[in-house]
Coordinates of C-alpha atoms in Angstrom, one line a residue:
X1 CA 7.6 5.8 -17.8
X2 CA 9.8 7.5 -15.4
X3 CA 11.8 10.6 -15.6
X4 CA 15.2 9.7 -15.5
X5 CA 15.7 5.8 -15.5
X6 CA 18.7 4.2 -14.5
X7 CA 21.7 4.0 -17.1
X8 CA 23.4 0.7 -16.1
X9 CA 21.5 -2.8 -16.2
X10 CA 17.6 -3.3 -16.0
X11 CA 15.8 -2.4 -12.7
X12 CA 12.4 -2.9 -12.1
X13 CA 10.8 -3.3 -8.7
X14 CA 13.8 -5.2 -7.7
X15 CA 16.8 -4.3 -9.5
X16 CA 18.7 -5.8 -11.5
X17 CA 21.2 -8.7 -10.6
X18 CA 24.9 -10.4 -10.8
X19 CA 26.3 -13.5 -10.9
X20 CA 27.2 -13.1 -7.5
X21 CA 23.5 -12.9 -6.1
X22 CA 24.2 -9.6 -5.0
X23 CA 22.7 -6.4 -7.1
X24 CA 24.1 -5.0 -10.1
X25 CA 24.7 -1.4 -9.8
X26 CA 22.5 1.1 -11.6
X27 CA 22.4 5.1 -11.5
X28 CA 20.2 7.4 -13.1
X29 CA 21.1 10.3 -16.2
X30 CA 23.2 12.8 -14.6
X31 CA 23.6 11.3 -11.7
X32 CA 26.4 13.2 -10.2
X33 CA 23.9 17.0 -10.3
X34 CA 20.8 14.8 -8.8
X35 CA 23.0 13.7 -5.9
X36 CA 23.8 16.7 -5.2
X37 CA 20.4 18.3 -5.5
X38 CA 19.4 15.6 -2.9
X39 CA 22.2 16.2 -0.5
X40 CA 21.3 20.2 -0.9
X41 CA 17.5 19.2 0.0
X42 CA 18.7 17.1 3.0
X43 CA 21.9 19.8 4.2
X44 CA 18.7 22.5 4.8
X45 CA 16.9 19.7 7.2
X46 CA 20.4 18.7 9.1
X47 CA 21.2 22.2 9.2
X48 CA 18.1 23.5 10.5
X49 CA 18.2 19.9 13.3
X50 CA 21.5 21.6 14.7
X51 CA 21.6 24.9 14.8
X52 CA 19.5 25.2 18.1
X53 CA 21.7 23.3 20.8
X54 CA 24.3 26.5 20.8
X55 CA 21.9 29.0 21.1
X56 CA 20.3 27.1 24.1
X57 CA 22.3 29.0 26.8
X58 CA 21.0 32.2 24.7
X59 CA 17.9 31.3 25.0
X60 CA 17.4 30.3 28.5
X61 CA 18.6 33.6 29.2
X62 CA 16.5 35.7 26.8
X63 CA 13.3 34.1 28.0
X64 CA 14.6 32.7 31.8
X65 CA 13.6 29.6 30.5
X66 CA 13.6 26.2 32.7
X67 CA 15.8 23.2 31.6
X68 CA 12.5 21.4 30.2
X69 CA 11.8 24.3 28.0
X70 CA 14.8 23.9 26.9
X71 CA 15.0 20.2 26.1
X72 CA 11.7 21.1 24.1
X73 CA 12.6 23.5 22.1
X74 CA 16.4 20.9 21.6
X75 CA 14.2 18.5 20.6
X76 CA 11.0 20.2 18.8
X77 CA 12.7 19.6 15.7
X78 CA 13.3 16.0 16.0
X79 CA 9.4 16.1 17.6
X80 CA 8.1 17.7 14.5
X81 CA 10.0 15.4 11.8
X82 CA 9.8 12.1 13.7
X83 CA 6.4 12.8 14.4
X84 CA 5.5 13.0 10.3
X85 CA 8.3 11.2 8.6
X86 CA 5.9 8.2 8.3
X87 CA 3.1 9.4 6.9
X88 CA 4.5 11.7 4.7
X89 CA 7.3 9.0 3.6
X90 CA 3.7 7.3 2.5
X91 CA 2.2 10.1 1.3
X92 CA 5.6 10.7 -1.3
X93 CA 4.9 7.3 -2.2
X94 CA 1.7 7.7 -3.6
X95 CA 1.0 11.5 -5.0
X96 CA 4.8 12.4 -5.7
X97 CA 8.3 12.0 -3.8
X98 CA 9.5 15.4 -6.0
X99 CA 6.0 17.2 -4.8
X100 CA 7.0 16.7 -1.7
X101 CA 11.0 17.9 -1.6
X102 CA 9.5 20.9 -3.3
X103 CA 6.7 21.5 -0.5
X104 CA 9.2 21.1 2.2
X105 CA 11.4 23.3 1.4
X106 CA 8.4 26.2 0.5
X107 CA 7.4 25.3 4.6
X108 CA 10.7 25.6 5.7
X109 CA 10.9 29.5 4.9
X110 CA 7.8 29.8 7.4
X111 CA 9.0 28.0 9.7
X112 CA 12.4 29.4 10.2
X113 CA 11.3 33.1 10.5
X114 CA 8.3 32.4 13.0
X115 CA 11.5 30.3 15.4
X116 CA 13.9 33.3 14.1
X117 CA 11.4 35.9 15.6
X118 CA 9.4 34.1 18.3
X119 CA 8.4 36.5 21.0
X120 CA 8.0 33.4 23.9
X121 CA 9.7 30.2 24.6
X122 CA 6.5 28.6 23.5
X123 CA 6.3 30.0 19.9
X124 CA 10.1 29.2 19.4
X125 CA 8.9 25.5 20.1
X126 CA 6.1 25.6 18.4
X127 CA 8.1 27.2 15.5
X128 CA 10.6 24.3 15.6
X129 CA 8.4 21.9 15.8
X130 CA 6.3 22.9 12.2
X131 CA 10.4 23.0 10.9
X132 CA 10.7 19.5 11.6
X133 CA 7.2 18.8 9.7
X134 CA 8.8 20.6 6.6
X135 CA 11.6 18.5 7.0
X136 CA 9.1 15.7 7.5
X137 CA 8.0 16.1 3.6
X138 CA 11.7 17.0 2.4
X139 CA 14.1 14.5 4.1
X140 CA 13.0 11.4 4.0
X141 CA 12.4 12.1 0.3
X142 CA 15.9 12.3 -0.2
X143 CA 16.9 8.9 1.0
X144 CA 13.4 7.3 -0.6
X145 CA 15.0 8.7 -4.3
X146 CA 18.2 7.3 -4.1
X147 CA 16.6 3.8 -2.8
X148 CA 14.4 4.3 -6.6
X149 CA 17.4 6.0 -8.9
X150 CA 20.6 3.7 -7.8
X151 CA 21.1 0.1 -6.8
X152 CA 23.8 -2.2 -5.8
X153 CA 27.4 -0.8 -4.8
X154 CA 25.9 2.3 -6.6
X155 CA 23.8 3.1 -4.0
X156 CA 25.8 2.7 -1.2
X157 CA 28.2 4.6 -2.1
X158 CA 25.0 7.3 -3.1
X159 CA 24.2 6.7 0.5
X160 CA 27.4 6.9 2.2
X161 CA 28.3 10.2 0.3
X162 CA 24.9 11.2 1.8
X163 CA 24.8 10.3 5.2
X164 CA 28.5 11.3 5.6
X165 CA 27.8 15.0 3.7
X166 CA 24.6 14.7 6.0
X167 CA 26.2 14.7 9.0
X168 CA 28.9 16.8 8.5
X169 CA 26.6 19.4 7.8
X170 CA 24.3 18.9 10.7
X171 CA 27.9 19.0 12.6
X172 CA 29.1 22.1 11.7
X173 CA 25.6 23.7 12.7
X174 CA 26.9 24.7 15.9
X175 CA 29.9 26.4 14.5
X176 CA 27.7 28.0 12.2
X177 CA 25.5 29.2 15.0
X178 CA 28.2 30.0 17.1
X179 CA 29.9 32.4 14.9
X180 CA 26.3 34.1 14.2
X181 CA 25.3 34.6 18.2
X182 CA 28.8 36.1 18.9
X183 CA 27.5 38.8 16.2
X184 CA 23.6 38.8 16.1
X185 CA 20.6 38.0 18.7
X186 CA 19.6 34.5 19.0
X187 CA 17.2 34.2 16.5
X188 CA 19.9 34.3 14.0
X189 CA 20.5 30.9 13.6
X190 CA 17.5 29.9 12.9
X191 CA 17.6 32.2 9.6
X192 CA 20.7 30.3 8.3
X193 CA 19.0 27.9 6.0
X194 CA 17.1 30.2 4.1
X195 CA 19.7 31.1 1.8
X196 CA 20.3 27.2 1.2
X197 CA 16.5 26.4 1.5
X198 CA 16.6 28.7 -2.0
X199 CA 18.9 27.3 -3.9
X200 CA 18.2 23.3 -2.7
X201 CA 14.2 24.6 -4.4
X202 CA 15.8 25.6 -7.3
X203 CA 17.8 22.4 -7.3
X204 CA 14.8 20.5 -6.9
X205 CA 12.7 21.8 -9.4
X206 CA 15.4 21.4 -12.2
X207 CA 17.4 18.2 -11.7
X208 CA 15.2 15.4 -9.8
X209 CA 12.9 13.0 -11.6
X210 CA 9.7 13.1 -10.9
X211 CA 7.3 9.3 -10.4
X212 CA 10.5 6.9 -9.7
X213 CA 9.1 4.2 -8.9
X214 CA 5.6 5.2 -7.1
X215 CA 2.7 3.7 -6.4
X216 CA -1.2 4.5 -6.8
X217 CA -2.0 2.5 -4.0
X218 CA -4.3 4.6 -1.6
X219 CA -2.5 6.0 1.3
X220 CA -3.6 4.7 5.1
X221 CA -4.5 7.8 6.0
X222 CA -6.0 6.3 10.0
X223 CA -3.0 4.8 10.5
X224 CA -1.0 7.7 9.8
X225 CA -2.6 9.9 12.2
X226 CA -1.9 7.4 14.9
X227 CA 1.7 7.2 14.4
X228 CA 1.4 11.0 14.4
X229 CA -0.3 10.7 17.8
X230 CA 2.0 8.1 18.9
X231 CA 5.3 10.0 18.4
X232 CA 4.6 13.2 19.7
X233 CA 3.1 11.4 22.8
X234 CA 6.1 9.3 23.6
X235 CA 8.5 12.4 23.3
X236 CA 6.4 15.0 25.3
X237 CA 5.9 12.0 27.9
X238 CA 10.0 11.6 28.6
X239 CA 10.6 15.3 28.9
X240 CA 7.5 16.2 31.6
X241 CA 8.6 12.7 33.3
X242 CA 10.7 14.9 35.6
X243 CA 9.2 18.3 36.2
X244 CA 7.7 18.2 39.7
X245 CA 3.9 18.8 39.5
X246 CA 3.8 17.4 35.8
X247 CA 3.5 13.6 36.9
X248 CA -0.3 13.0 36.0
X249 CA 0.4 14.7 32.3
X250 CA 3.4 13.2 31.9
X251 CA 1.2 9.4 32.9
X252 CA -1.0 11.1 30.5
X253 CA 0.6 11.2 27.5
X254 CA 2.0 7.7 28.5
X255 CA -1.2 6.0 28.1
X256 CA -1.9 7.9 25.1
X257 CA 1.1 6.6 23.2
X258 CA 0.5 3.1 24.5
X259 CA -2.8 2.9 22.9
X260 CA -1.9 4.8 19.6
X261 CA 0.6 1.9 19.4
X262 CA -2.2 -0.7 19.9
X263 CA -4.0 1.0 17.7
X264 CA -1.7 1.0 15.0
X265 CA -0.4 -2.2 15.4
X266 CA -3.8 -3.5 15.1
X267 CA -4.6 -1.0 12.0
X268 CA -1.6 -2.0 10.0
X269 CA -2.9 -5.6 10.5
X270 CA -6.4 -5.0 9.2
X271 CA -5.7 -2.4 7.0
X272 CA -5.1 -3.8 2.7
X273 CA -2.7 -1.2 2.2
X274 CA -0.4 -0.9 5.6
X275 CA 1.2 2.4 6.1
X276 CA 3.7 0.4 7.3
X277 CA 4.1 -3.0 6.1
X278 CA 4.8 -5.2 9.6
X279 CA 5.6 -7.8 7.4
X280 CA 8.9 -6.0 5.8
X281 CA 9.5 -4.5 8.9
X282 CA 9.7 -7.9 10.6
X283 CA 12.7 -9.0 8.1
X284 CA 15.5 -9.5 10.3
X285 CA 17.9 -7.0 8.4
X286 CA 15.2 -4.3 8.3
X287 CA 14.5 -4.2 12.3
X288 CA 17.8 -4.9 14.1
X289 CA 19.1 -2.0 11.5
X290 CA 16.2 0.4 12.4
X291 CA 17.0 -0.1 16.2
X292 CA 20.8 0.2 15.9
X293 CA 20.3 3.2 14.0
X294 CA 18.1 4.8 16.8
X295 CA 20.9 4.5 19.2
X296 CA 23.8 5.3 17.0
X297 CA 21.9 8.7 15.2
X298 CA 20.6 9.3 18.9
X299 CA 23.9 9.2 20.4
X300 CA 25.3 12.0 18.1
X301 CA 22.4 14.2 18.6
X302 CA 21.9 14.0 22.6
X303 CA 26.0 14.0 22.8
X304 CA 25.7 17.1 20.8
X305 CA 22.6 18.5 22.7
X306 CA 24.5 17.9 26.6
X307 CA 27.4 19.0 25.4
X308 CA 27.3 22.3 24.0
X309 CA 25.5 23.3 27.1
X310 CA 28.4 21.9 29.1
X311 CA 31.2 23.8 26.9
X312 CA 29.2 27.1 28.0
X313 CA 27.7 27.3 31.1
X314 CA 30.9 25.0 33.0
X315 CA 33.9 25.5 31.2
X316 CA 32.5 28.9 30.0
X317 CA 33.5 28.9 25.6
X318 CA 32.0 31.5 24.0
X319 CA 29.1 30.4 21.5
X320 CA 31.9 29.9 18.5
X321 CA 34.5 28.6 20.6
X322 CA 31.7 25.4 21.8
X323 CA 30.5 25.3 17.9
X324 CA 34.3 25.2 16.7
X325 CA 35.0 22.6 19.7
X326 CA 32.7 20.2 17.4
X327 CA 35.0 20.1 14.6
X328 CA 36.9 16.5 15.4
X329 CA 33.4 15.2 15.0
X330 CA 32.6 16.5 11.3
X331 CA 36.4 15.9 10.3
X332 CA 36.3 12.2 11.1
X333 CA 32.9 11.8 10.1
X334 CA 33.0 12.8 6.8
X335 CA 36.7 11.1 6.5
X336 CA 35.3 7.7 8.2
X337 CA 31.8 7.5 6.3
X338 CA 32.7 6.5 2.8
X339 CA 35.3 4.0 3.6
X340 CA 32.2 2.2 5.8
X341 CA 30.6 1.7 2.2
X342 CA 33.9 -0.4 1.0
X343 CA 33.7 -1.9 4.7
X344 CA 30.0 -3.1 3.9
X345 CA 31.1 -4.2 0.6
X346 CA 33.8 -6.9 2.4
X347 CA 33.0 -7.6 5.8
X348 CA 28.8 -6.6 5.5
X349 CA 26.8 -4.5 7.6
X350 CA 26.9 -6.7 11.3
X351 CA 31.0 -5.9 11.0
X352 CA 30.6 -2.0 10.2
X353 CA 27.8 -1.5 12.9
X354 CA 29.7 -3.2 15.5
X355 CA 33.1 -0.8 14.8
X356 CA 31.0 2.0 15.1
X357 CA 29.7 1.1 18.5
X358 CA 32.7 0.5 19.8
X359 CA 33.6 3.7 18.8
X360 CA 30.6 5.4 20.5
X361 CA 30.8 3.6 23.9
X362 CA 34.6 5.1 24.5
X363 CA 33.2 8.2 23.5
X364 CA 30.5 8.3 26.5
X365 CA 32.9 6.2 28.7
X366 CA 35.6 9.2 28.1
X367 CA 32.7 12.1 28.9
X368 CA 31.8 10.0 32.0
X369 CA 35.1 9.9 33.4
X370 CA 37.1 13.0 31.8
X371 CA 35.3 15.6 31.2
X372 CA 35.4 17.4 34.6
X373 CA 35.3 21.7 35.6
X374 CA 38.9 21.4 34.4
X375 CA 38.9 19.5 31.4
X376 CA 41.3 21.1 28.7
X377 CA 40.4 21.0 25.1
X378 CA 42.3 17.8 23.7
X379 CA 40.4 16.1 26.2
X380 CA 37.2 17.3 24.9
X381 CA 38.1 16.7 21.2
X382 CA 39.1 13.5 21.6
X383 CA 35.4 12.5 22.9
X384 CA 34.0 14.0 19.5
X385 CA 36.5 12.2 17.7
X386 CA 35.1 9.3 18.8
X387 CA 31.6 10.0 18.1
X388 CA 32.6 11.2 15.0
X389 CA 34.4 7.7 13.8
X390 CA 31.6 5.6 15.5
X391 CA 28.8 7.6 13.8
X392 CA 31.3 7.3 10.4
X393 CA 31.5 4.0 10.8
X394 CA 27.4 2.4 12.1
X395 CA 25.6 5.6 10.3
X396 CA 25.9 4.1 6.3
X397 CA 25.1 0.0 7.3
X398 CA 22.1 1.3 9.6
X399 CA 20.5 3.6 6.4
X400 CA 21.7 0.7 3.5
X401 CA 20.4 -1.8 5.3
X402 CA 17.1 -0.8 5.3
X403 CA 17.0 0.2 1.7
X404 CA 17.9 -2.8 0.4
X405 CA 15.4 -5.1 2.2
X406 CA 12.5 -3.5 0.9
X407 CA 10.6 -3.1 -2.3
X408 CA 11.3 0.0 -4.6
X409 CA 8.0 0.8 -4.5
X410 CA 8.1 1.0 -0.6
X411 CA 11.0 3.1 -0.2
X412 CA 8.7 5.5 0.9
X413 CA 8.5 3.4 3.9
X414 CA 12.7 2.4 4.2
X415 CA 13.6 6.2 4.2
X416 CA 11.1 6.9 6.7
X417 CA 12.6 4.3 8.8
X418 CA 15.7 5.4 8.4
X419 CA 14.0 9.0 9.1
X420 CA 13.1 7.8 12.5
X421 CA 16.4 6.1 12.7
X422 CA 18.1 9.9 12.9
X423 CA 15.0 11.9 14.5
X424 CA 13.1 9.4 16.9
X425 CA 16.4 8.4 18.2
X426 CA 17.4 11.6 18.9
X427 CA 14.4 13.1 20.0
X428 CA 14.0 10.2 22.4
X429 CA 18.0 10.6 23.5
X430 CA 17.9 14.0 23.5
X431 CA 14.6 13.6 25.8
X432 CA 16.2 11.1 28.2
X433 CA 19.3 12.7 28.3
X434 CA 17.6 16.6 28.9
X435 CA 15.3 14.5 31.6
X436 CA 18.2 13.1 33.2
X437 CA 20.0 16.3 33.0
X438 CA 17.2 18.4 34.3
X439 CA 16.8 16.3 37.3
X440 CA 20.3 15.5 38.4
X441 CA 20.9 18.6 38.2
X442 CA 17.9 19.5 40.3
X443 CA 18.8 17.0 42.9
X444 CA 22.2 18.5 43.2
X445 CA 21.1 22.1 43.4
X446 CA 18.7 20.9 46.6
X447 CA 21.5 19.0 48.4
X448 CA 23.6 22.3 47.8
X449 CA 21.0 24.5 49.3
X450 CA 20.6 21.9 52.1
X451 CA 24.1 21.8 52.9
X452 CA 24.3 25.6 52.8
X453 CA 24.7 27.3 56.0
X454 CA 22.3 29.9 55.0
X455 CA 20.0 27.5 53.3
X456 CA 16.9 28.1 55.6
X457 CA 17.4 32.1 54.8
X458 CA 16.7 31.0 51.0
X459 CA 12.9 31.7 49.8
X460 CA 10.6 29.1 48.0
X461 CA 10.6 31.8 45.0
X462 CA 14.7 31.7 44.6
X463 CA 14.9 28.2 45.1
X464 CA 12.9 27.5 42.1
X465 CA 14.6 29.7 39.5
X466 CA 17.5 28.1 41.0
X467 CA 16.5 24.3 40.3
X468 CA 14.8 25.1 37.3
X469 CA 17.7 25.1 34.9
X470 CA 21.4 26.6 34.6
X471 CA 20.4 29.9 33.6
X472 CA 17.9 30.4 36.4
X473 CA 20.9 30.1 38.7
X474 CA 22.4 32.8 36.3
X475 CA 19.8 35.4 36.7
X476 CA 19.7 34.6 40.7
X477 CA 24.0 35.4 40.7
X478 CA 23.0 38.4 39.0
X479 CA 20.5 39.3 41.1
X480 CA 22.5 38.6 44.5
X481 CA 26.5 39.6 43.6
X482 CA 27.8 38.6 47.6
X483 CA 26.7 35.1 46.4
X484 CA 27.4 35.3 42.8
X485 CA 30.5 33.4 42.7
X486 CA 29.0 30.4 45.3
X487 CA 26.1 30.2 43.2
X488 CA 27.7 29.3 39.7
X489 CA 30.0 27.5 41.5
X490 CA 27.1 25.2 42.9
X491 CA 25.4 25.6 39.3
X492 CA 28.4 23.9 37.7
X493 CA 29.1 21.2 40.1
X494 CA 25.5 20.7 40.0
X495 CA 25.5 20.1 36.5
X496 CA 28.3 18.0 36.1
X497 CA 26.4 15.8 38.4
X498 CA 23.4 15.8 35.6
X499 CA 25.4 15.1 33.0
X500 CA 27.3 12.5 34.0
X501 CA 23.6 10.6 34.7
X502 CA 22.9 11.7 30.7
X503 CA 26.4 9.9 29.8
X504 CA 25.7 6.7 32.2
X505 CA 22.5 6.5 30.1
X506 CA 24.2 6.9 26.5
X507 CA 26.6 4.1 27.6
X508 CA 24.0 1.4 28.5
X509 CA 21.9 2.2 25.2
X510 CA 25.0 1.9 23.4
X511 CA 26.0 -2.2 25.0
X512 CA 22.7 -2.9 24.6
X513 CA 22.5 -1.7 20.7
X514 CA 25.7 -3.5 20.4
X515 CA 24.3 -6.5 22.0
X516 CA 21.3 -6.7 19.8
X517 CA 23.1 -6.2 16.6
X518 CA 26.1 -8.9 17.5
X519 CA 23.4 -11.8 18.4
X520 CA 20.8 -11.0 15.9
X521 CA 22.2 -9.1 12.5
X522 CA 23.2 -11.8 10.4
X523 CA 27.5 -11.8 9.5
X524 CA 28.2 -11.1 5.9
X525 CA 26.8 -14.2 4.0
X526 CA 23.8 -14.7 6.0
X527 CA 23.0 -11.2 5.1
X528 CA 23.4 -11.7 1.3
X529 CA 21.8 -14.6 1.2
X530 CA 18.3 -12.7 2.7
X531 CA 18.6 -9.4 0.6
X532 CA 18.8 -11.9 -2.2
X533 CA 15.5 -13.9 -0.9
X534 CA 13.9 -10.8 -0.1
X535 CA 14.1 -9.4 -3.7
X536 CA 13.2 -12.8 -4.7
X537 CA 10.3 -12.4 -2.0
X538 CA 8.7 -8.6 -3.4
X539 CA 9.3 -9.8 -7.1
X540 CA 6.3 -12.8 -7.4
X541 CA 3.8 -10.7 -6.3
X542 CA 4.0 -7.6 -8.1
X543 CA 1.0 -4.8 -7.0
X544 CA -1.5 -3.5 -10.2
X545 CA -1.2 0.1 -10.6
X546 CA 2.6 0.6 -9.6
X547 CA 4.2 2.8 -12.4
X548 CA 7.3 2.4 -13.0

């Protein structure tokens, strides 16, 4: 029997249900204290996913590190969590969601001192990376419990409260960080969580039930490897895309994420337990949600990832001054996320998606066209208000959605999903955007030092450090003071230029997510109506050896 079973109606692998057709809510003992253990769990992993875009500037001038470097160690978080969440997600399924959240958090202590104290570039990465694979066990976990513990208007409110608490937390990393690298070294931000990594253990250990709703079905272990492989090959293909010289790895790791998707396909096909069931995943609700959620999680992240570097190295805020600058965005978040939940409730999931993205295109239509070397602050405010409301608004449907078209016992799988939702959308954002970045900037620096009347006195060895990346450019003012003030001057405009390519981007992923979601997410009835055959669906055939 399970620890902690819910106190209102009967669930089993489907929950219970009204008159209505629609589920009946449940919640679990003490549901208020297991909430909040889960949000604690999931505030160390958001934390942890944000901390790092303020302290880029820091960075690239601690190590003279070039923009790709950079967009690696942005995005080696979101490599390293994207990269698991699956198989993990599976692996909680199986042997023990709890066992897991506790495991996660134990990795996370490692992880954050070897990124705190790296002595390179590369073991900052690398130490971000093995963060996102503690997250990996401890995140997705989160969302897979409340799927088990609540149902119907229960749990999306649970969810809402969540995702809104979620990302108000990952939001105010870069005030956090800010206020610590105006005091401390750079490393410092990456030691932030330990304090909460503590007490969300403690949490852990003491208030969530363990076995919700698992299953002893054996674990794909094959296929889990290939979406492994798959993940981290995609992302490491987009950033070396545009570093000159890096064009046959970059094909490379291309072909290898084409065939681990071939491979997988064809493994989840053939395989009698599916790490991930293509069957679910082809349910209508379940897919168009997972691919608006890519672009609308994706869209806060590589927002958050271009613009800090912005705030710093063109308008020139301090570290705290670019962290407090992404306050509108947490404010309206938080304020805008549960009132999506009563918006799901009355107009369904298809209505609350599509006011987020509206919200989301007129913030990248704004960055594109106001944010300038001039820009004042209420200019860049409103922008985060914006993605603030649209996130508010898409984040809850694009999470609900996918927990309540699957199976309890696969909620492994929904929260994984919803996993990749957040983390493969912004590790592939953040990767387009820091590729578009790097090489419109690039391009700009060139036709600078082309148009330059002392262009041909430049050397092959300055040039690079100053195409590289912003603080290359830096270093090279510093280096040459008669030029200092030409040379930033050319840095900014230059990256201006990158960014705008970045925002151009953001906007057409955002009309086509909004495309895809208006033609093909069912309105409000149609959407009942399948949640309802869907539980019908996953209750006929109920699996030996689930416990319950």
């Amino acid at each position: 029997m399970a620890d902690g079973p819910p106190t209102t109606g009967a669930t089993g692998a489907t929950g219970a249900t009204g008159a209505t057709g629609a589920e009946a809510s449940t919640q679990p003992k003490r549901a208020a204290l297991v909430l909040l253990a889960l949000i604690t769990v999931a505030a160390v992993a958001n934390l942890n996913l944000s901390v790092a875009n303020v302290a880029l500037p820091s960075i690239g001038r601690a190590f003279s590190s070039s923009q790709t470097t950079l967009d690696l160690i942005a995005v080696g978080y979101s490599l390293g969590l994207a990269g698991s969440v699956l198989y993990l997600g599976a692996i909680g399924d199986r042997y023990g969601r709890k066992l897991l959240l506790i495991l996660g958090m134990a990795l996370s202590v490692p992880a954050c001192l070897l990124a705190a104290y790296a002595p390179s570039d590369v073991l900052l990465f690398l130490g971000r990376v093995l963060g996102g694979v503690s997250a990996g066990m401890a995140y997705p976990t989160t969302l897979a419990l409340i799927a088990a513990l609540w149902a119907g208007p229960a749990r999306t409110r649970s969810i809402a409260l969540w995702s809104a608490v979620g990302g108000g937390i990952a939001a105010l990393g870069p005030l956090v960080a800010g206020f610590l690298l105006e005091r401390f070294w750079w490393g410092s931000v990456f030691l932030v969580t330990l304090p909460l990594a503590a007490i969300a253990l403690v949490m852990a250990v003491m208030l969530v039930p363990a076995h919700v709703n698992e299953t002893t079905d054996p674990v794909d272990n094959l296929g889990g490897v290939l979406s492994v492989v798959l993940v981290g090959a995609l992302i490491l293909a987009i950033n070396f895309a545009p570093v000159p010289g890096r064009g046959t790895l970059a094909l490379g790791l291309a072909v290898v994420a084409a065939a681990a998707l071939v491979a997988f396909v064809v493994r989840q096909r053939r395989a009698s337990v599916p790490l991930y069931d293509l069957h679910i995943a082809g349910r209508r609700v379940f897919w168009v949600a997972a691919c608006a959620g890519i672009i609308v999680f994706g869209s806060l992240m590589a927002s958050a990832f271009v613009s800090q570097q912005y705030l710093q190295n063109v308008l020139g805020y301090s570290t705290f001054e670019a962290g407090a600058a992404f306050l509108p965005a947490v404010v309206f978040m938080v304020l805008v996320a549960p009132r999506s939940a009563k918006l799901i409730e009355s107009r369904g999931s298809r209505f609350t998606l599509l006011a987020g993205y509206v919200f989301l295109f007129l913030a990248f239509a704004w960055m594109l066209g106001f944010w300038s070397e001039r820009s004042s602050y209420w200019q860049i405010a409103l922008a985060y208000a914006f993605i603030g409301i649209g996130v508010g608004f898409a984040g809850t449907p694009a999470s609900h959605s996918l927990t309540g078209s699957v199976p309890v016992q696969r909620a492994g799988m929904a929260s994984g999903t919803a996993d990749l939702q957040r983390d493969l959308g912004g590790a592939i954002m953040q990767s387009v955007f820091g590729a578009l970045l790097t090489a419109g900037y690039a391009a700009a620096v060139g036709a600078s030092i082309a148009a330059a009347s002392n262009g041909d006195e430049i050397t092959s060895s300055v040039q690079n450090e100053l195409t590289k990346s912003f603080a290359g450019a830096d270093a090279v003012a510093g280096q040459y003071p008669q030029y200092s003030a030409q040379i930033i001057a050319a840095a900014r405009e230059s990256f201006l230029s990158g960014a705008d390519w970045a925002y151009t981007a953001g906007i057409i992923a955002i009309l086509g997510g909004a495309v895809i979601v208006f033609t093909l997410f069912p309105k409000h009835e149609g959407e009942l109506e399948l949640l309802e055959r869907y539980r019908a669906e996953d209750a006929r055939p109920t699996k030996e050896g689930s416990r319950t």
